[in-house]
mmCIF file of C-alpha atoms and ligand atoms in Angstrom:
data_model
loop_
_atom_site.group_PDB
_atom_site.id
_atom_site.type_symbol
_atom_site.label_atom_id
_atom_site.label_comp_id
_atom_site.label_asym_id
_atom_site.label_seq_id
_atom_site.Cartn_x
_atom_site.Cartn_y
_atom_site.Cartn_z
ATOM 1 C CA UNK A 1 -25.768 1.161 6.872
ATOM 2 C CA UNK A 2 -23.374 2.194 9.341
ATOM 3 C CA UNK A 3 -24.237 4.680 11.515
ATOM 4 C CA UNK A 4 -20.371 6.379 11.602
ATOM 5 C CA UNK A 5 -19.067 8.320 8.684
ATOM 6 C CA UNK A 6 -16.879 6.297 6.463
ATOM 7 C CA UNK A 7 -15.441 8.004 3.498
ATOM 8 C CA UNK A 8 -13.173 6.759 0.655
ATOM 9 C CA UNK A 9 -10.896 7.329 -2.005
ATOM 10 C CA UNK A 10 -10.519 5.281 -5.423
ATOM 11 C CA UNK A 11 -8.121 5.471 -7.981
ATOM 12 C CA UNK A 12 -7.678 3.562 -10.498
ATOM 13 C CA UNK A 13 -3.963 2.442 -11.293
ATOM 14 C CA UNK A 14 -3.864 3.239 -14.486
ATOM 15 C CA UNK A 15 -1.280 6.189 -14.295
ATOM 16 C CA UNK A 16 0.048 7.865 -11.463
ATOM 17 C CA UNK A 17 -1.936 10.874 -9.281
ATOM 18 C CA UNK A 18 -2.096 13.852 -10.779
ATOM 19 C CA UNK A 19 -3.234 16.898 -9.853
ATOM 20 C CA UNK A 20 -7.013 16.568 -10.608
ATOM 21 C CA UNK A 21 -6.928 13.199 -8.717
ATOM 22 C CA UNK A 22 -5.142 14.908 -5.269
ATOM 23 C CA UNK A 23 -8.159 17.323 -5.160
ATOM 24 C CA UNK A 24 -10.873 14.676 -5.199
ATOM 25 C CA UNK A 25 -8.750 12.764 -2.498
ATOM 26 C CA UNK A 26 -8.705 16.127 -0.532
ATOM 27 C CA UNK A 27 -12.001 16.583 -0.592
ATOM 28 C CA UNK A 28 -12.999 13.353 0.566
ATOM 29 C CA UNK A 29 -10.881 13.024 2.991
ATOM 30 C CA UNK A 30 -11.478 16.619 4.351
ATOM 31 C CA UNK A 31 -15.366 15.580 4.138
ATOM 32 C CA UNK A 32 -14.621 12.435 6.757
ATOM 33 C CA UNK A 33 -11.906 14.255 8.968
ATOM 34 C CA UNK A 34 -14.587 16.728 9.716
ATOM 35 C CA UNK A 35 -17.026 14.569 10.168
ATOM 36 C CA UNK A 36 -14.452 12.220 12.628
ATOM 37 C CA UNK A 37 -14.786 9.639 10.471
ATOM 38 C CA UNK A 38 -12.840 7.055 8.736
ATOM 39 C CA UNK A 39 -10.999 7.545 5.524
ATOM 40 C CA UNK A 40 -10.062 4.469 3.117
ATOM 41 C CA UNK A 41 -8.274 4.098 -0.193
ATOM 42 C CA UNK A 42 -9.419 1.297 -2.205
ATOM 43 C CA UNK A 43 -7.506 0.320 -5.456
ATOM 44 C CA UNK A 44 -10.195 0.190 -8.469
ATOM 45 C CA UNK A 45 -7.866 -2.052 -10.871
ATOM 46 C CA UNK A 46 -10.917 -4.249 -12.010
ATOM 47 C CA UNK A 47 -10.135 -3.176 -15.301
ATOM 48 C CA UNK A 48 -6.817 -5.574 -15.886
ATOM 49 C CA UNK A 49 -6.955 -4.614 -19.843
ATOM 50 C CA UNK A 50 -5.788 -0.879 -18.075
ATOM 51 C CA UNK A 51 -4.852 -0.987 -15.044
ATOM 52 C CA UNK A 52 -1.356 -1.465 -13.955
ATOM 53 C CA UNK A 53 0.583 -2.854 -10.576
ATOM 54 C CA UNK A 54 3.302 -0.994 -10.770
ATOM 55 C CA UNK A 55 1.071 2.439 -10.385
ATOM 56 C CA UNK A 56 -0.706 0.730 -7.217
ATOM 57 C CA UNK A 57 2.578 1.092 -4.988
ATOM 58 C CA UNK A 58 3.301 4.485 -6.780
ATOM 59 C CA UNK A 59 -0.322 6.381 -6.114
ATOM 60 C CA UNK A 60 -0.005 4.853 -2.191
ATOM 61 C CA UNK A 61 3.404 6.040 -2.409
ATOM 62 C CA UNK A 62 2.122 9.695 -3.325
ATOM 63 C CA UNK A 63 -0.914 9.546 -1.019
ATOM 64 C CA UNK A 64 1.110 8.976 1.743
ATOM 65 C CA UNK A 65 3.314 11.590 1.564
ATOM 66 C CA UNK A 66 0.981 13.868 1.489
ATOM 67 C CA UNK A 67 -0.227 12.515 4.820
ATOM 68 C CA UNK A 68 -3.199 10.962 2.875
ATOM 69 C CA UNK A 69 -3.254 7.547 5.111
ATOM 70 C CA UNK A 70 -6.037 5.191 4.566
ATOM 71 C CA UNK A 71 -7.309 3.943 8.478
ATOM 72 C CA UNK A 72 -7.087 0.774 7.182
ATOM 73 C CA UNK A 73 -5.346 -0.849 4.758
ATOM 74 C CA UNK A 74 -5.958 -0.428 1.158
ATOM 75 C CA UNK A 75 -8.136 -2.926 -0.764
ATOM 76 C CA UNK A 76 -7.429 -4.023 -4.853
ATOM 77 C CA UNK A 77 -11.189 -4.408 -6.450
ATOM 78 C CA UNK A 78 -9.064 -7.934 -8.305
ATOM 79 C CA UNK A 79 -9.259 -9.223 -5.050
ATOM 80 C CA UNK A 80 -12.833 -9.472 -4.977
ATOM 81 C CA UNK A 81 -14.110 -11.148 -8.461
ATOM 82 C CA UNK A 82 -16.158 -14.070 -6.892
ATOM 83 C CA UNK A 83 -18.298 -11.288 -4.869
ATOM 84 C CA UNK A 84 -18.865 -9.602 -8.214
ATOM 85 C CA UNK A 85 -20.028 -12.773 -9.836
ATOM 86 C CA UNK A 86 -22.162 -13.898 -6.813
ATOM 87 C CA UNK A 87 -24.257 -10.771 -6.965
ATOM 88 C CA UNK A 88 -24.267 -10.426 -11.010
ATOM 89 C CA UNK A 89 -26.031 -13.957 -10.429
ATOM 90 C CA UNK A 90 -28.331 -12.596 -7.889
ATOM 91 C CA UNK A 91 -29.742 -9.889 -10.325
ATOM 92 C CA UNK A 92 -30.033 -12.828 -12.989
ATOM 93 C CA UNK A 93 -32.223 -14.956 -10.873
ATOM 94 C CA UNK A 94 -34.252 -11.606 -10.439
ATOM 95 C CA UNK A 95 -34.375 -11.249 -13.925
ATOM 96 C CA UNK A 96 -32.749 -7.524 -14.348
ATOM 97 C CA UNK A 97 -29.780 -8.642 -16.797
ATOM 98 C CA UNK A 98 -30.055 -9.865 -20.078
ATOM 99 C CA UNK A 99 -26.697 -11.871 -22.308
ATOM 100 C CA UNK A 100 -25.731 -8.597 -25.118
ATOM 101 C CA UNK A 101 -23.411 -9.325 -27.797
ATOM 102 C CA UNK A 102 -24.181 -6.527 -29.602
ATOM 103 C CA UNK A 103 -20.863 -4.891 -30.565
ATOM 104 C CA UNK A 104 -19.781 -1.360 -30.550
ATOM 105 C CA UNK A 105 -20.630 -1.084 -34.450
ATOM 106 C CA UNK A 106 -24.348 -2.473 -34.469
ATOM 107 C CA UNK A 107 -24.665 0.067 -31.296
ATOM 108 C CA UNK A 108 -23.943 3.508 -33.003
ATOM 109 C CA UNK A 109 -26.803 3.808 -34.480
ATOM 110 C CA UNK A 110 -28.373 4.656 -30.876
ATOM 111 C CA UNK A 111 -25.621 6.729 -29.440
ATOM 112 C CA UNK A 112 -23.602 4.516 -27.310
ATOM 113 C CA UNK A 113 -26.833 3.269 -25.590
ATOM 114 C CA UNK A 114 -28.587 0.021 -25.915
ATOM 115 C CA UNK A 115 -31.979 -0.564 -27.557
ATOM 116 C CA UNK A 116 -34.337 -2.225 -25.584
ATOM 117 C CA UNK A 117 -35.001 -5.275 -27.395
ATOM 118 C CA UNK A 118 -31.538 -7.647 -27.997
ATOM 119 C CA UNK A 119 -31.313 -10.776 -29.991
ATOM 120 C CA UNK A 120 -28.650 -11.973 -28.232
ATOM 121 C CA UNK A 121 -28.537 -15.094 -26.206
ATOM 122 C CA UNK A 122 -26.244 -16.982 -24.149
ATOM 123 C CA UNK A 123 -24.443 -19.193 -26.378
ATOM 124 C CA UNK A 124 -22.610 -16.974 -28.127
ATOM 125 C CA UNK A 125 -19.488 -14.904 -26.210
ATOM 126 C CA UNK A 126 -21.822 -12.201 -24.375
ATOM 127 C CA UNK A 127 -21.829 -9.371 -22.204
ATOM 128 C CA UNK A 128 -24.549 -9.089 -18.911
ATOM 129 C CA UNK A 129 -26.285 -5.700 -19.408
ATOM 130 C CA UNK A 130 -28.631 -4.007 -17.079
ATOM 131 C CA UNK A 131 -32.597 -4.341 -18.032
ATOM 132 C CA UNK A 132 -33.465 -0.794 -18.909
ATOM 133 C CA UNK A 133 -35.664 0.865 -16.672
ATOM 134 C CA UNK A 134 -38.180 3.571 -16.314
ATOM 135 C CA UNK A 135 -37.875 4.933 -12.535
ATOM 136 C CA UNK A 136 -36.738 8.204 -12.330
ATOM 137 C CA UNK A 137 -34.405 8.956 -9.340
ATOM 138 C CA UNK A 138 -34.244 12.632 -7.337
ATOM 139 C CA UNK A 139 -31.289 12.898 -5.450
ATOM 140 C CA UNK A 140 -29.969 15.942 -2.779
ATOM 141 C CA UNK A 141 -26.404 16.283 -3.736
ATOM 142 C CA UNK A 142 -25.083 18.824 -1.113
ATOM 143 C CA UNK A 143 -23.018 20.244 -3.228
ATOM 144 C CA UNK A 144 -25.029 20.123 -6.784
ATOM 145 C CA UNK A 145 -28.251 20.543 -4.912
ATOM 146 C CA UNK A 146 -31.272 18.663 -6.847
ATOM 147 C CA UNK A 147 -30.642 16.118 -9.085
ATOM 148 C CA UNK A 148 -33.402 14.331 -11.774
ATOM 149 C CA UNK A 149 -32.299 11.493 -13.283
ATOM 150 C CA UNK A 150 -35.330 10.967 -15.406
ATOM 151 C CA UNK A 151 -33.957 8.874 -18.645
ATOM 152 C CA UNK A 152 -31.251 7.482 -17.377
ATOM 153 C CA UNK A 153 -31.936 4.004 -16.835
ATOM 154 C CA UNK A 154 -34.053 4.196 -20.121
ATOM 155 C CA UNK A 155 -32.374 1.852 -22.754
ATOM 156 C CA UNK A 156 -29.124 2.924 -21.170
ATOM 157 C CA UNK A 157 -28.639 -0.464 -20.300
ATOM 158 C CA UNK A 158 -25.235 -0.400 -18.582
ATOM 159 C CA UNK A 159 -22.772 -3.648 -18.809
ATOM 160 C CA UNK A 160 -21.959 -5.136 -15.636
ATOM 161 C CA UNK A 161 -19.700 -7.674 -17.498
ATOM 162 C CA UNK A 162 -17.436 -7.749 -20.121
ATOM 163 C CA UNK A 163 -17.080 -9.563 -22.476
ATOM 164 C CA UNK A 164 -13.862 -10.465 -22.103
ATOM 165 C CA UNK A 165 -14.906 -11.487 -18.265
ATOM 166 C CA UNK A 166 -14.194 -8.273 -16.205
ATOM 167 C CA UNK A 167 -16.491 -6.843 -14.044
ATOM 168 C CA UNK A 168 -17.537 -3.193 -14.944
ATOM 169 C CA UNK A 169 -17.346 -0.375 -12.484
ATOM 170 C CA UNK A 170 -20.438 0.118 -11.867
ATOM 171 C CA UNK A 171 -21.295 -3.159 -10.500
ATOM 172 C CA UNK A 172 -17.605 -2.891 -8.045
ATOM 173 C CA UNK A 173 -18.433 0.538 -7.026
ATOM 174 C CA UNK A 174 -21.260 -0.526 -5.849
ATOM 175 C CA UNK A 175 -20.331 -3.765 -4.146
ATOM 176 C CA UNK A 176 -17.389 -2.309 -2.646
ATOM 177 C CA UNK A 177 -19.149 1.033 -1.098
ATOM 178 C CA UNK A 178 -21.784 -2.176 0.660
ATOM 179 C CA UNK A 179 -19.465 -4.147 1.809
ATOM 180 C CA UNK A 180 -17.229 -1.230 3.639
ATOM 181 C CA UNK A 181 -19.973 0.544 4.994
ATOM 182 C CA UNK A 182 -19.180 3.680 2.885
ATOM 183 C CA UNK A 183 -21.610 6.303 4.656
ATOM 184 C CA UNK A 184 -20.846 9.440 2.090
ATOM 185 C CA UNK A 185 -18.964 9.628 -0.956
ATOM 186 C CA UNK A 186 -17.402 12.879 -2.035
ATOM 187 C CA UNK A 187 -15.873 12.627 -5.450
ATOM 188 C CA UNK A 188 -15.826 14.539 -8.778
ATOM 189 C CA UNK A 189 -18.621 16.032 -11.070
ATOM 190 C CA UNK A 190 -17.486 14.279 -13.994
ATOM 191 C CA UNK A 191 -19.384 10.870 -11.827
ATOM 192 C CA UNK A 192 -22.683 12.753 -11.700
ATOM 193 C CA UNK A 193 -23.816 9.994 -14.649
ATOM 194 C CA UNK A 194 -23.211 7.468 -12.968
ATOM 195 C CA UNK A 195 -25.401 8.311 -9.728
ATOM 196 C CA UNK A 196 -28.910 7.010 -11.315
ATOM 197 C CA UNK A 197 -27.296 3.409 -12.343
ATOM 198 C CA UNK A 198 -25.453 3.466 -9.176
ATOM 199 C CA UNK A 199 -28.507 4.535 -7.079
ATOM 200 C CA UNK A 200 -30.748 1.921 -9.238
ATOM 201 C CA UNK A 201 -28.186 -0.835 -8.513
ATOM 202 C CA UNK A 202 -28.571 -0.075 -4.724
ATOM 203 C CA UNK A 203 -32.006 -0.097 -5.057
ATOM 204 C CA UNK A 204 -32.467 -3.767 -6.896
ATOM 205 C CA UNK A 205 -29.888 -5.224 -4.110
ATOM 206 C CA UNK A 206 -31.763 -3.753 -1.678
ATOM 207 C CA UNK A 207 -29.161 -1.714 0.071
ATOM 208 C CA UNK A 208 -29.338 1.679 1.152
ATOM 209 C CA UNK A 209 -26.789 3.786 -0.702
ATOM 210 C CA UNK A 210 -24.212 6.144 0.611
ATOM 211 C CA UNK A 211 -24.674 9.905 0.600
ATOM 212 C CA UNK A 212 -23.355 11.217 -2.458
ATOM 213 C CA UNK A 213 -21.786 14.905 -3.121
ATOM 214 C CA UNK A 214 -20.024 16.111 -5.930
ATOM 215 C CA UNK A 215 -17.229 18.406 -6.034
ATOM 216 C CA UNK A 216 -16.185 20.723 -8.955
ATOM 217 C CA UNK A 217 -14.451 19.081 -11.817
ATOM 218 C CA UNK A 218 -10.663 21.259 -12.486
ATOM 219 C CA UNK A 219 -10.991 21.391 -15.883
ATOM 220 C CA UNK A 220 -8.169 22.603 -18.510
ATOM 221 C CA UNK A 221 -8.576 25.720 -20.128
ATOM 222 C CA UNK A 222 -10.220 23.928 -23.378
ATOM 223 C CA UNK A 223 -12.605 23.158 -20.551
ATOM 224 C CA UNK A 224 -11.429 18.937 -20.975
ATOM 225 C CA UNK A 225 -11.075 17.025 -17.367
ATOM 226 C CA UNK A 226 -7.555 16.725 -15.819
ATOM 227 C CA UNK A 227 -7.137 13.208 -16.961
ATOM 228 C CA UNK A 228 -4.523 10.771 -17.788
ATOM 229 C CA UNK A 229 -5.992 10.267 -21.268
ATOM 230 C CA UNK A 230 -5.206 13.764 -21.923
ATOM 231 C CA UNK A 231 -1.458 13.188 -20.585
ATOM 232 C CA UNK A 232 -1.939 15.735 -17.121
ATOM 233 C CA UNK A 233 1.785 14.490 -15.092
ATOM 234 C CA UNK A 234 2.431 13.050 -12.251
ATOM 235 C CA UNK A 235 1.887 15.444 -9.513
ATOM 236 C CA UNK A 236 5.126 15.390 -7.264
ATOM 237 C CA UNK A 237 5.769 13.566 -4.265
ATOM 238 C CA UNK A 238 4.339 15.428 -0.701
ATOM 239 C CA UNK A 239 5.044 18.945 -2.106
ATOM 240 C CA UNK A 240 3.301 21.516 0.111
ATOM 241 C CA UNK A 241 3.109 24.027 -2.260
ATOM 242 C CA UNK A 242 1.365 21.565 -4.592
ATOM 243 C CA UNK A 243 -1.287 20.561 -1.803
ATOM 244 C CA UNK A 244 -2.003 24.198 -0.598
ATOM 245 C CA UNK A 245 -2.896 24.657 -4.557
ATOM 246 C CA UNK A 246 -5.281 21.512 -4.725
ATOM 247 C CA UNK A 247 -6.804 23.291 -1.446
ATOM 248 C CA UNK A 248 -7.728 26.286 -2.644
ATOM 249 C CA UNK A 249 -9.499 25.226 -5.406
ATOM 250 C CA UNK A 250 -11.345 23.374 -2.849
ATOM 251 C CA UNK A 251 -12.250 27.108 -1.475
ATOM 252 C CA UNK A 252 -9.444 26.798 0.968
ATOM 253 C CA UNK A 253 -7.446 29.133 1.280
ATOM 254 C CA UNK A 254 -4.497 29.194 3.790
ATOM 255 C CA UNK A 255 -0.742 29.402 5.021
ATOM 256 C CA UNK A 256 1.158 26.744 6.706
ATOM 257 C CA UNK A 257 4.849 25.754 7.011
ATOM 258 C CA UNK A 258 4.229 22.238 6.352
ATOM 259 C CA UNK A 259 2.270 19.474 5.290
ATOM 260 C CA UNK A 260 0.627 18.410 8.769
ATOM 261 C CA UNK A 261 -0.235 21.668 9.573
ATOM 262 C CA UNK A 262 -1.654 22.693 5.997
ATOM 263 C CA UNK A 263 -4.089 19.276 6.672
ATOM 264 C CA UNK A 264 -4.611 20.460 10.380
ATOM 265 C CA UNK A 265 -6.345 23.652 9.335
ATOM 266 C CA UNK A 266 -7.412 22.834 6.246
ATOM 267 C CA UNK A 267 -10.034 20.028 8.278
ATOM 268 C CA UNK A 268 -11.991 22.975 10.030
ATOM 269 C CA UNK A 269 -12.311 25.216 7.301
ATOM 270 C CA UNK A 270 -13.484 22.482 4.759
ATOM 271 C CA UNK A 271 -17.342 23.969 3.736
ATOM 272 C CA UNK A 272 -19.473 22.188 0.765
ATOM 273 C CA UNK A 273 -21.618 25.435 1.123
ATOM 274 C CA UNK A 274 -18.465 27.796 -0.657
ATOM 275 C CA UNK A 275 -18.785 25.030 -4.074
ATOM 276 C CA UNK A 276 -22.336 25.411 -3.837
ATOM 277 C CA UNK A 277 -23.540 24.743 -7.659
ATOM 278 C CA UNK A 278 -20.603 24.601 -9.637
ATOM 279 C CA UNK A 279 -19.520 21.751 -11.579
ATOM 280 C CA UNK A 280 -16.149 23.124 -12.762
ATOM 281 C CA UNK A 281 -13.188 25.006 -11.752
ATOM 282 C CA UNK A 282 -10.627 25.735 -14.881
ATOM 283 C CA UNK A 283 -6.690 25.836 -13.842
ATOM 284 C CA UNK A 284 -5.342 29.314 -13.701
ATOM 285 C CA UNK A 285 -2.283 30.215 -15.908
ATOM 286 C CA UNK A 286 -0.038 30.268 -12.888
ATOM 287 C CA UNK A 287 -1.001 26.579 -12.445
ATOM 288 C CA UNK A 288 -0.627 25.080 -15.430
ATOM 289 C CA UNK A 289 2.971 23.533 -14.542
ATOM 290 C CA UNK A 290 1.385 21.256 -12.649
ATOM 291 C CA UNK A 291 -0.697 19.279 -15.279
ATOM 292 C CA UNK A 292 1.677 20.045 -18.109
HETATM 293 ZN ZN1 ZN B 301 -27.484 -6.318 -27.137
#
C-alpha cells in the first residue's frame, strides 16, 4: 500500500456525465486535493456489451473542463484483460471459484443470488462465480460510520466472469485500485453493496484494501438514483453555475467568479464530517433542469 494518498475517479462510458456523476468526481477529487494527493480517472469500459468509445473522449472532454485533470493519464479497464484472467486463475488454483451456468431463470427462485450447491461444470459455456462465504466484514466508513456486512458473501456468490467472456466489475475494481496504489476511495452510497465482496476479494489476494467512504447518493424526487438508465442528460460542458450546484450538495457552499477559483476554495472547505450519516440527498425543484 502506498503510503501517499491516491484517489480516483471511474466512469463507465456508457453515456455521457451527468449531474449525479460530477458530484461523485467532486468529491473524490476534493477528498485527494485536501489530502495533497493524486487524483486519477480510469475508464471502467470492461463491460463492451455497454460501454461505448465514443463517450470515453466525451466524459474526458467534460472532466476537463471543469478543471477535473487526472495527474496522470487516464487508463481503459479493456486494456487490462490478461491481468483479469491471471488473477481469476489465481483464485481457481485456491479453490474460491466454481464454473455456474445457471441462468437468470433457474436463479429466481433465490432472489438474484446463487444457491450454494451448483451442478454445473466446465464443459458446458460457464460463468466463474465466487465460493460463498461466511466471514462477516466491519468496516469504518467515515462518512457512513459502522458498517456490518454479515450475509453478504453468504450464497451471494458474485460472477467474476461472464459468460460471454467479460470480466465483471468487481474483479477490475479490485485489480485496478491494487495495481494503482489507490489509498482511499470516495464514491457514491449506491456502492455500499459492493464493499463486503470487494473487501473479501482483497482479502483472498492478500492485499490490503483502500480506505473506503461513501458520499450521499442525489436521488430524484421518486427517491430513484441520477442514472443514465433513468435518462438524467448530459450535464453541460465546464458551466460554473452547474459545478457550484454539484458543490453544495457536497455541503459546500460558496461564491466564485470562475471555475479555478470555485475548485480553489472549494479544496479547504471540503469536510466528510457535514455528510455525516446520510445516504441520500434528493434534487431540489430549482435543480431539476439539470437531470431533465
Ligand atoms: Zn450455478
Amino acid at each position: 500500500m502506498a503510503s501517499r494518498y491516491i484517489g480516483r475517479f471511474a466512469p463507465s462510458p456508457t453515456g455521457p456525465l451527468h449531474f449525479g456523476s460530477l458530484v461523485s468526481a467532486l468529491a473524490s477529487y476534493l477528498d485527494a486535493k485536501q489530502h495533497s494527493g493524486s487524483w486519477l480517472v480510469r475508464i471502467e469500459d470492461v463491460d463492451g456489451t455497454r460501454c461505448k468509445s465514443q463517450y470515453i473522449e466525451q466524459i474526458l472532454t467534460t472532466l476537463n473542463s471543469y478543471q477535473l485533470l487526472s495527474d496522470e493519464s487516464p487508463i481503459k479497464q479493456s486494456d487490462f484483460t490478461q491481468e483479469y484472467q491471471d488473477h481469476l486463475n489465481l483464485l481457481k488454483q485456491q479453490d474460491q471459484i466454481f464454473p455456474c451456468n445457471c441462468t437468470r431463470q433457474s436463479l429466481q427462485a433465490y432472489q438474484g443470488r446463487h444457491p450454494h450447491i451448483c451442478q454445473s461444470n466446465e464443459l458446458s459455456p460457464h460463468s466463474w462465480r465466487l465460493k460463498s462465504s461466511n466471514v462477516i466484514y466491519r468496516y469504518h466508513d467515515a462518512i457512513q460510520g459502522e458498517l456490518i456486512f454479515q450475509d453478504d458473501l453468504k450464497d451471494n456468490c458474485p460472477v467474476l466472469k461472464r459468460k460471454d467472456g467479460y470480466f465483471s466489475y468487481q474483479l477490475a475494481v479490485v485489480v485496478d485500485d491494487h495495481r494503482q496504489e489507490i489509498s482511499h476511495l470516495v464514491r457514491g452510497a449506491d456502492l455500499i453493496e459492493t464493499t463486503a465482496q470487494q473487501l473479501h476479494l482483497y482479502a483472498l489476494l492478500d492485499w490490503e484494501a483502500p480506505k473506503i467512504s461513501h458520499i450521499p447518493l442525489v436521488v430524484n424526487q421518486a427517491g430513484n438514483k441520477i442514472s443514465k438508465q433513468n435518462h438524467a442528460k448530459a450535464i453541460q460542458d465546464g458551466d460554473l453555475s452547474t459545478l457550484l450546484i454539484a458543490l453544495s450538495y457536497l455541503g459546500i457552499e460558496i461564491n466564485a467568479s470562475n471555475i479555478t477559483e470555485a475548485l480553489n476554495k472549494a479544496i479547504p472547505l471540503w469536510n466528510k464530517e457535514i455528510l455525516r450519516g446520510r445516504s441520500t440527498i434528493t434534487l431540489a425543484d430549482q435543480h431539476l433542469h439539470l437531470i431533465q
